[in-house]
Amino acid sequence: MNKRYSRFLKIVFVWILFFTFPLTALAQVLPEIVILATGGTIAGTAPSSGTAVYESGQVKVADLLKSVPGLDKLADISSRQICNIDSSNITEAVWIKLAMQVNELAAKEEVKGIVITHGTDTMEETAWFLHLVCKMDKPVVLTGSMRPSTSISADGPANLYNAVAVAASAKSRGKGVFVVMNDLIFGARGVTKTDTSNLDTFKSPNSGPLGSVVFGDVHFYRSPDRLHTINSEFVVDGTTVLPWVAIVYGYAFNRPEMIEALVSAGVKGIVYAGTGDGMINEALVSALKKARQHGVAVVRSSRCGSGRVVFDTMQGLDSSVGFIPADNLNPQKARILLMLGLMQTSDPKKLYSMFLRY
């Protein structure tokens, strides 16, 4: 009787192990997320908690992670310090390094997503660049803060928590690069900073956010509809220098000397941030035509902040001279697409096709 009872207990024990241990182990497996830190306000410090004066890029990523309770419940996190700078000082070298790091990490099966902490001043530009050159279907999420880490009601910890949640979510896969700020999820193409200091500074004027994330609860309402990441033709492997593209701002009674100076200095492309529908001051038309004759690509964008710049406005310069309308990309985004496009072609028709597809 004792032998039978002992055998019965062994069978029960084996069944318990068989049915419960794998489920328990599975429940404890968290997605692996890598955080790449570049500095910015989120890593900034101030002499007191109630001042707007602070210094960016002072806190290292290891200490930044300690300030966010509950991250270890969302993901298995590792981190790398890429740089620790104010994002107004971002360089093409940092962009290319980030792209290489993202591609390297995304190729690892165990890595499920990547978060990049970044200053807000050029966050939209870095996001757009990575959206065009990184080859992965895993989520890459940029986040930062509008207040330094030492501030009253610092927004960095909540933004970082939500960014990790988005990176760890299976819902984010295949949607490219995101910016997560202030409980909203933005696509890299449309997002822009719209206010100097407000927490609600990031907007997508032409399309709105892709979704929302509140205390780590991720919801998407739409997906990007242009080419990106694994479907993009742009690569920067082995690249050290990107083509020089400048932005010239349009305003009343502008003068052509800046354009002439840029052409003389060897600029490869000019994005003209025109008035209204990318309109060009008459005083500058001749200078931009001469720029085209010197092989400089010219893109017409708008300083308005939203809306499209369409082909062949009443000035007729796109068809007759080969100027390129930027569609609804703002000047800083148009600049990046032109830089990458010029690595492949200088043909205005082919470049224009890129502005319609990306």
Short mmCIF file of C-alpha atoms in Angstrom, two decimals:
data_model
loop_
_atom_site.label_atom_id
_atom_site.label_comp_id
_atom_site.label_asym_id
_atom_site.label_seq_id
_atom_site.Cartn_x
_atom_site.Cartn_y
_atom_site.Cartn_z
CA MET A 1 0.00 0.00 0.00
CA ASN A 2 2.82 2.39 0.87
CA LYS A 3 4.61 1.59 -2.40
CA ARG A 4 1.45 2.28 -4.37
CA TYR A 5 0.88 5.52 -2.50
CA SER A 6 4.46 6.57 -3.04
CA ARG A 7 4.17 5.81 -6.74
CA PHE A 8 0.94 7.82 -6.92
CA LEU A 9 2.64 10.81 -5.29
CA LYS A 10 5.49 10.62 -7.80
CA ILE A 11 3.03 10.60 -10.69
CA VAL A 12 1.17 13.59 -9.26
CA PHE A 13 4.44 15.44 -8.73
CA VAL A 14 5.54 14.79 -12.32
CA TRP A 15 2.19 16.01 -13.64
CA ILE A 16 2.45 19.17 -11.57
CA LEU A 17 5.94 19.84 -12.88
CA PHE A 18 4.90 19.09 -16.46
CA PHE A 19 1.87 21.35 -16.54
CA THR A 20 2.86 24.19 -14.22
CA PHE A 21 6.61 24.67 -14.49
CA PRO A 22 6.69 25.56 -18.22
CA LEU A 23 3.81 27.98 -17.75
CA THR A 24 5.49 29.59 -14.76
CA ALA A 25 8.79 29.85 -16.60
CA LEU A 26 7.05 31.29 -19.65
CA ALA A 27 5.30 33.89 -17.52
CA GLN A 28 8.67 35.04 -16.19
CA VAL A 29 10.33 35.48 -19.59
CA LEU A 30 10.52 39.17 -20.44
CA PRO A 31 11.42 40.66 -23.83
CA GLU A 32 15.01 41.84 -24.13
CA ILE A 33 15.22 45.59 -24.77
CA VAL A 34 18.43 47.54 -25.31
CA ILE A 35 18.61 51.22 -24.40
CA LEU A 36 21.04 53.43 -26.34
CA ALA A 37 21.68 56.70 -24.51
CA THR A 38 22.77 59.91 -26.24
CA GLY A 39 22.17 62.50 -23.52
CA GLY A 40 19.69 65.36 -23.78
CA THR A 41 17.44 66.98 -21.20
CA ILE A 42 16.34 63.58 -19.91
CA ALA A 43 19.94 63.18 -18.71
CA GLY A 44 20.22 66.81 -17.64
CA THR A 45 20.69 68.32 -14.20
CA ALA A 46 19.92 71.72 -12.70
CA PRO A 47 21.26 73.53 -9.61
CA SER A 48 17.77 73.35 -8.06
CA SER A 49 14.48 71.58 -8.72
CA GLY A 50 12.60 74.78 -9.57
CA THR A 51 14.72 76.39 -12.26
CA ALA A 52 14.58 76.34 -16.05
CA VAL A 53 18.37 76.63 -16.27
CA TYR A 54 20.08 73.25 -16.57
CA GLU A 55 22.87 71.38 -18.34
CA SER A 56 22.03 68.53 -20.71
CA GLY A 57 23.80 65.19 -20.83
CA GLN A 58 25.03 64.92 -17.24
CA VAL A 59 23.43 61.68 -16.06
CA LYS A 60 24.75 58.35 -17.34
CA VAL A 61 22.32 55.76 -18.62
CA ALA A 62 22.84 53.37 -15.67
CA ASP A 63 21.76 56.08 -13.24
CA LEU A 64 18.93 57.15 -15.54
CA LEU A 65 17.47 53.65 -15.45
CA LYS A 66 17.56 53.61 -11.64
CA SER A 67 15.19 56.59 -11.59
CA VAL A 68 12.38 54.65 -13.31
CA PRO A 69 10.62 52.19 -10.99
CA GLY A 70 9.02 49.15 -12.60
CA LEU A 71 11.19 48.96 -15.72
CA ASP A 72 12.36 45.51 -14.68
CA LYS A 73 8.74 44.34 -14.81
CA LEU A 74 8.39 45.42 -18.45
CA ALA A 75 11.56 44.03 -19.99
CA ASP A 76 14.97 42.52 -19.52
CA ILE A 77 17.00 45.69 -20.06
CA SER A 78 20.59 46.30 -21.03
CA SER A 79 22.10 49.64 -22.02
CA ARG A 80 24.89 51.35 -23.96
CA GLN A 81 26.11 54.92 -23.64
CA ILE A 82 26.58 56.19 -27.20
CA CYS A 83 27.32 59.78 -26.20
CA ASN A 84 26.09 62.28 -23.61
CA ILE A 85 25.38 65.57 -25.38
CA ASP A 86 22.78 68.24 -25.98
CA SER A 87 20.96 67.13 -29.13
CA SER A 88 21.57 70.51 -30.76
CA ASN A 89 25.15 69.23 -31.03
CA ILE A 90 24.23 65.96 -32.77
CA THR A 91 26.52 65.06 -35.68
CA GLU A 92 26.35 62.83 -38.72
CA ALA A 93 28.93 60.62 -37.00
CA VAL A 94 26.49 60.02 -34.13
CA TRP A 95 23.66 59.31 -36.61
CA ILE A 96 25.74 56.75 -38.47
CA LYS A 97 26.94 55.16 -35.23
CA LEU A 98 23.36 54.87 -34.01
CA ALA A 99 22.27 53.30 -37.31
CA MET A 100 25.07 50.74 -37.09
CA GLN A 101 24.23 49.95 -33.47
CA VAL A 102 20.52 49.55 -34.26
CA ASN A 103 21.22 47.25 -37.20
CA GLU A 104 23.65 45.18 -35.13
CA LEU A 105 21.21 44.79 -32.24
CA ALA A 106 18.16 44.17 -34.41
CA ALA A 107 19.98 41.26 -36.06
CA LYS A 108 20.11 39.47 -32.70
CA GLU A 109 17.12 37.18 -32.30
CA GLU A 110 16.96 37.70 -28.55
CA VAL A 111 16.66 41.50 -28.85
CA LYS A 112 13.01 42.44 -29.30
CA GLY A 113 13.27 46.22 -29.41
CA ILE A 114 15.51 49.25 -28.96
CA VAL A 115 14.97 52.49 -27.05
CA ILE A 116 17.09 55.60 -27.71
CA THR A 117 17.16 58.38 -25.13
CA HIS A 118 17.72 61.67 -26.94
CA GLY A 119 17.43 65.41 -26.59
CA THR A 120 14.23 66.86 -27.98
CA ASP A 121 15.73 69.61 -30.17
CA THR A 122 16.77 67.25 -32.99
CA MET A 123 14.91 64.11 -31.93
CA GLU A 124 12.60 64.23 -34.94
CA GLU A 125 15.58 64.38 -37.31
CA THR A 126 17.40 61.44 -35.74
CA ALA A 127 14.18 59.42 -35.74
CA TRP A 128 13.56 60.16 -39.44
CA PHE A 129 17.14 59.31 -40.41
CA LEU A 130 16.96 55.95 -38.60
CA HIS A 131 13.50 55.31 -40.06
CA LEU A 132 15.05 55.53 -43.53
CA VAL A 133 18.34 53.66 -43.06
CA CYS A 134 17.85 50.96 -40.39
CA LYS A 135 17.01 47.48 -41.66
CA MET A 136 14.73 45.84 -39.15
CA ASP A 137 11.09 45.15 -38.40
CA LYS A 138 11.68 45.40 -34.66
CA PRO A 139 10.56 48.63 -32.97
CA VAL A 140 13.00 51.46 -32.37
CA VAL A 141 11.67 54.09 -29.97
CA LEU A 142 13.16 57.52 -29.29
CA THR A 143 12.22 59.33 -26.12
CA GLY A 144 13.43 62.16 -23.95
CA SER A 145 12.05 64.87 -21.73
CA MET A 146 11.27 68.55 -21.59
CA ARG A 147 12.42 68.88 -17.98
CA PRO A 148 15.77 67.76 -16.55
CA SER A 149 16.05 64.78 -14.23
CA THR A 150 16.35 67.02 -11.15
CA SER A 151 13.23 69.07 -11.92
CA ILE A 152 9.93 69.18 -10.08
CA SER A 153 7.59 66.82 -11.99
CA ALA A 154 10.35 65.63 -14.31
CA ASP A 155 8.70 63.96 -17.31
CA GLY A 156 11.66 61.77 -18.25
CA PRO A 157 10.88 58.71 -16.08
CA ALA A 158 7.31 58.34 -17.39
CA ASN A 159 8.45 58.87 -20.98
CA LEU A 160 11.19 56.26 -20.63
CA TYR A 161 8.81 53.79 -18.99
CA ASN A 162 6.31 54.20 -21.83
CA ALA A 163 9.03 54.00 -24.47
CA VAL A 164 10.20 50.65 -23.10
CA ALA A 165 6.59 49.43 -23.08
CA VAL A 166 6.19 50.36 -26.75
CA ALA A 167 9.52 48.74 -27.67
CA ALA A 168 8.52 45.56 -25.82
CA SER A 169 5.05 45.34 -27.39
CA ALA A 170 4.41 42.93 -30.25
CA LYS A 171 1.94 45.53 -31.57
CA SER A 172 4.87 47.80 -32.48
CA ARG A 173 6.57 45.37 -34.83
CA GLY A 174 6.90 46.38 -38.48
CA LYS A 175 5.96 50.03 -37.92
CA GLY A 176 9.47 51.46 -38.07
CA VAL A 177 10.87 54.13 -35.77
CA PHE A 178 8.76 55.96 -33.19
CA VAL A 179 8.95 58.98 -30.93
CA VAL A 180 7.19 58.41 -27.61
CA MET A 181 6.53 61.51 -25.54
CA ASN A 182 3.80 62.69 -23.19
CA ASP A 183 1.72 59.47 -23.46
CA LEU A 184 1.61 59.55 -27.27
CA ILE A 185 3.22 57.39 -29.97
CA PHE A 186 4.36 59.27 -33.08
CA GLY A 187 5.68 57.99 -36.38
CA ALA A 188 9.12 59.26 -37.36
CA ARG A 189 7.97 60.81 -40.63
CA GLY A 190 5.32 63.18 -39.33
CA VAL A 191 6.45 64.11 -35.83
CA THR A 192 7.90 67.53 -35.05
CA LYS A 193 8.64 69.66 -32.02
CA THR A 194 6.19 72.57 -31.90
CA ASP A 195 6.80 74.37 -28.60
CA THR A 196 9.99 75.49 -26.90
CA SER A 197 9.14 74.26 -23.41
CA ASN A 198 5.63 72.76 -23.17
CA LEU A 199 5.43 69.08 -22.24
CA ASP A 200 2.93 68.62 -25.08
CA THR A 201 5.45 69.88 -27.62
CA PHE A 202 5.52 66.94 -30.04
CA LYS A 203 2.83 66.80 -32.70
CA SER A 204 2.21 65.28 -36.12
CA PRO A 205 0.43 68.21 -37.80
CA ASN A 206 -0.54 66.43 -41.01
CA SER A 207 -1.57 63.07 -39.65
CA GLY A 208 -1.74 62.93 -35.87
CA PRO A 209 -0.14 60.33 -33.58
CA LEU A 210 -0.04 56.62 -34.38
CA GLY A 211 -1.33 55.68 -30.95
CA SER A 212 -1.09 56.22 -27.23
CA VAL A 213 0.66 54.63 -24.26
CA VAL A 214 -0.44 55.38 -20.72
CA PHE A 215 1.44 53.76 -17.83
CA GLY A 216 2.75 51.17 -20.28
CA ASP A 217 -0.64 50.32 -21.83
CA VAL A 218 0.03 50.41 -25.60
CA HIS A 219 -2.66 51.15 -28.18
CA PHE A 220 -2.18 51.77 -31.92
CA TYR A 221 -4.82 53.35 -34.15
CA ARG A 222 -2.97 53.40 -37.46
CA SER A 223 0.31 52.45 -39.15
CA PRO A 224 2.82 54.36 -41.33
CA ASP A 225 1.80 54.32 -45.00
CA ARG A 226 5.14 55.18 -46.63
CA LEU A 227 8.25 53.05 -47.21
CA HIS A 228 10.67 52.67 -44.30
CA THR A 229 13.29 50.45 -42.62
CA ILE A 230 13.41 46.99 -44.26
CA ASN A 231 11.61 48.31 -47.36
CA SER A 232 13.86 51.36 -47.71
CA GLU A 233 16.55 51.56 -50.40
CA PHE A 234 18.86 53.74 -48.31
CA VAL A 235 21.95 52.34 -46.59
CA VAL A 236 24.80 53.99 -44.72
CA ASP A 237 27.04 50.95 -44.18
CA GLY A 238 30.62 52.12 -44.59
CA THR A 239 29.52 55.75 -44.87
CA THR A 240 31.41 58.38 -42.91
CA VAL A 241 30.19 61.61 -44.53
CA LEU A 242 26.72 62.47 -45.81
CA PRO A 243 26.15 64.85 -48.76
CA TRP A 244 26.03 68.48 -47.65
CA VAL A 245 22.50 69.83 -47.87
CA ALA A 246 21.61 73.27 -46.51
CA ILE A 247 18.27 74.88 -45.62
CA VAL A 248 17.54 78.43 -46.75
CA TYR A 249 14.62 80.11 -45.01
CA GLY A 250 12.13 82.12 -47.04
CA TYR A 251 11.03 85.56 -45.87
CA ALA A 252 10.02 88.97 -47.21
CA PHE A 253 12.59 90.76 -49.45
CA ASN A 254 15.11 87.93 -49.02
CA ARG A 255 18.49 88.30 -50.76
CA PRO A 256 20.34 85.80 -53.00
CA GLU A 257 23.81 86.15 -51.44
CA MET A 258 23.34 83.19 -49.08
CA ILE A 259 22.48 80.86 -51.95
CA GLU A 260 25.40 82.14 -54.00
CA ALA A 261 27.74 81.57 -51.06
CA LEU A 262 26.48 78.04 -50.53
CA VAL A 263 26.99 77.15 -54.19
CA SER A 264 30.50 78.61 -54.13
CA ALA A 265 31.28 76.59 -50.99
CA GLY A 266 30.30 73.33 -52.68
CA VAL A 267 26.85 72.54 -51.29
CA LYS A 268 25.21 69.49 -52.90
CA GLY A 269 21.60 70.34 -52.19
CA ILE A 270 19.44 73.21 -50.98
CA VAL A 271 16.07 72.91 -49.29
CA TYR A 272 14.21 76.19 -49.63
CA ALA A 273 11.78 76.67 -46.74
CA GLY A 274 9.44 78.82 -48.80
CA THR A 275 6.45 80.89 -47.86
CA GLY A 276 3.02 79.31 -48.28
CA ASP A 277 3.12 76.48 -50.81
CA GLY A 278 6.91 76.59 -51.04
CA MET A 279 6.87 79.89 -52.90
CA ILE A 280 10.24 81.41 -53.76
CA ASN A 281 11.02 85.11 -53.53
CA GLU A 282 11.61 86.46 -57.06
CA ALA A 283 14.98 87.82 -55.98
CA LEU A 284 16.13 84.27 -55.25
CA VAL A 285 14.74 82.47 -58.31
CA SER A 286 17.70 83.41 -60.49
CA ALA A 287 20.21 82.30 -57.83
CA LEU A 288 18.46 78.95 -57.39
CA LYS A 289 18.35 78.44 -61.16
CA LYS A 290 22.10 79.03 -61.29
CA ALA A 291 22.49 76.55 -58.43
CA ARG A 292 20.72 73.94 -60.55
CA GLN A 293 23.06 74.73 -63.45
CA HIS A 294 25.96 73.92 -61.10
CA GLY A 295 24.38 70.54 -60.31
CA VAL A 296 22.91 71.52 -56.94
CA ALA A 297 19.62 69.78 -56.14
CA VAL A 298 16.86 72.18 -55.06
CA VAL A 299 13.86 71.10 -52.98
CA ARG A 300 10.91 73.37 -52.23
CA SER A 301 9.49 72.90 -48.77
CA SER A 302 7.42 75.28 -46.63
CA ARG A 303 7.99 77.23 -43.46
CA CYS A 304 4.28 76.87 -42.57
CA GLY A 305 4.65 73.75 -40.43
CA SER A 306 1.91 71.71 -42.10
CA GLY A 307 0.38 71.07 -45.49
CA ARG A 308 1.76 69.85 -48.82
CA VAL A 309 4.07 71.49 -51.31
CA VAL A 310 2.77 70.14 -54.60
CA PHE A 311 4.33 69.73 -58.04
CA ASP A 312 4.25 72.69 -60.45
CA THR A 313 2.95 75.68 -58.57
CA MET A 314 2.16 78.89 -60.43
CA GLN A 315 5.88 79.64 -60.63
CA GLY A 316 6.34 76.54 -62.81
CA LEU A 317 9.89 75.93 -61.60
CA ASP A 318 9.57 72.21 -60.93
CA SER A 319 8.93 71.23 -64.53
CA SER A 320 11.06 73.88 -66.24
CA VAL A 321 14.11 73.97 -63.98
CA GLY A 322 13.97 70.70 -62.06
CA PHE A 323 13.07 71.89 -58.58
CA ILE A 324 11.61 69.16 -56.35
CA PRO A 325 8.48 69.65 -54.20
CA ALA A 326 8.81 68.20 -50.70
CA ASP A 327 5.21 66.97 -50.37
CA ASN A 328 4.37 67.43 -46.66
CA LEU A 329 7.86 66.97 -45.24
CA ASN A 330 9.02 69.93 -43.19
CA PRO A 331 12.37 71.50 -44.20
CA GLN A 332 14.48 69.55 -41.71
CA LYS A 333 12.95 66.23 -42.77
CA ALA A 334 13.23 67.14 -46.47
CA ARG A 335 16.92 67.86 -45.93
CA ILE A 336 17.54 64.34 -44.59
CA LEU A 337 15.69 62.61 -47.41
CA LEU A 338 17.58 64.72 -49.97
CA MET A 339 20.91 63.85 -48.32
CA LEU A 340 20.18 60.15 -48.60
CA GLY A 341 18.73 60.49 -52.09
CA LEU A 342 21.86 62.26 -53.33
CA MET A 343 23.91 59.25 -52.27
CA GLN A 344 22.15 57.41 -55.11
CA THR A 345 21.23 59.92 -57.80
CA SER A 346 21.18 63.58 -58.79
CA ASP A 347 18.31 63.13 -61.27
CA PRO A 348 15.45 65.46 -60.19
CA LYS A 349 12.79 63.03 -61.44
CA LYS A 350 14.21 60.15 -59.42
CA LEU A 351 14.62 62.35 -56.36
CA TYR A 352 11.04 63.56 -56.72
CA SER A 353 9.90 59.92 -56.82
CA MET A 354 11.61 59.40 -53.46
CA PHE A 355 9.67 62.29 -51.95
CA LEU A 356 6.45 60.58 -53.04
CA ARG A 357 7.40 57.14 -51.71
CA TYR A 358 9.02 57.98 -48.36
#
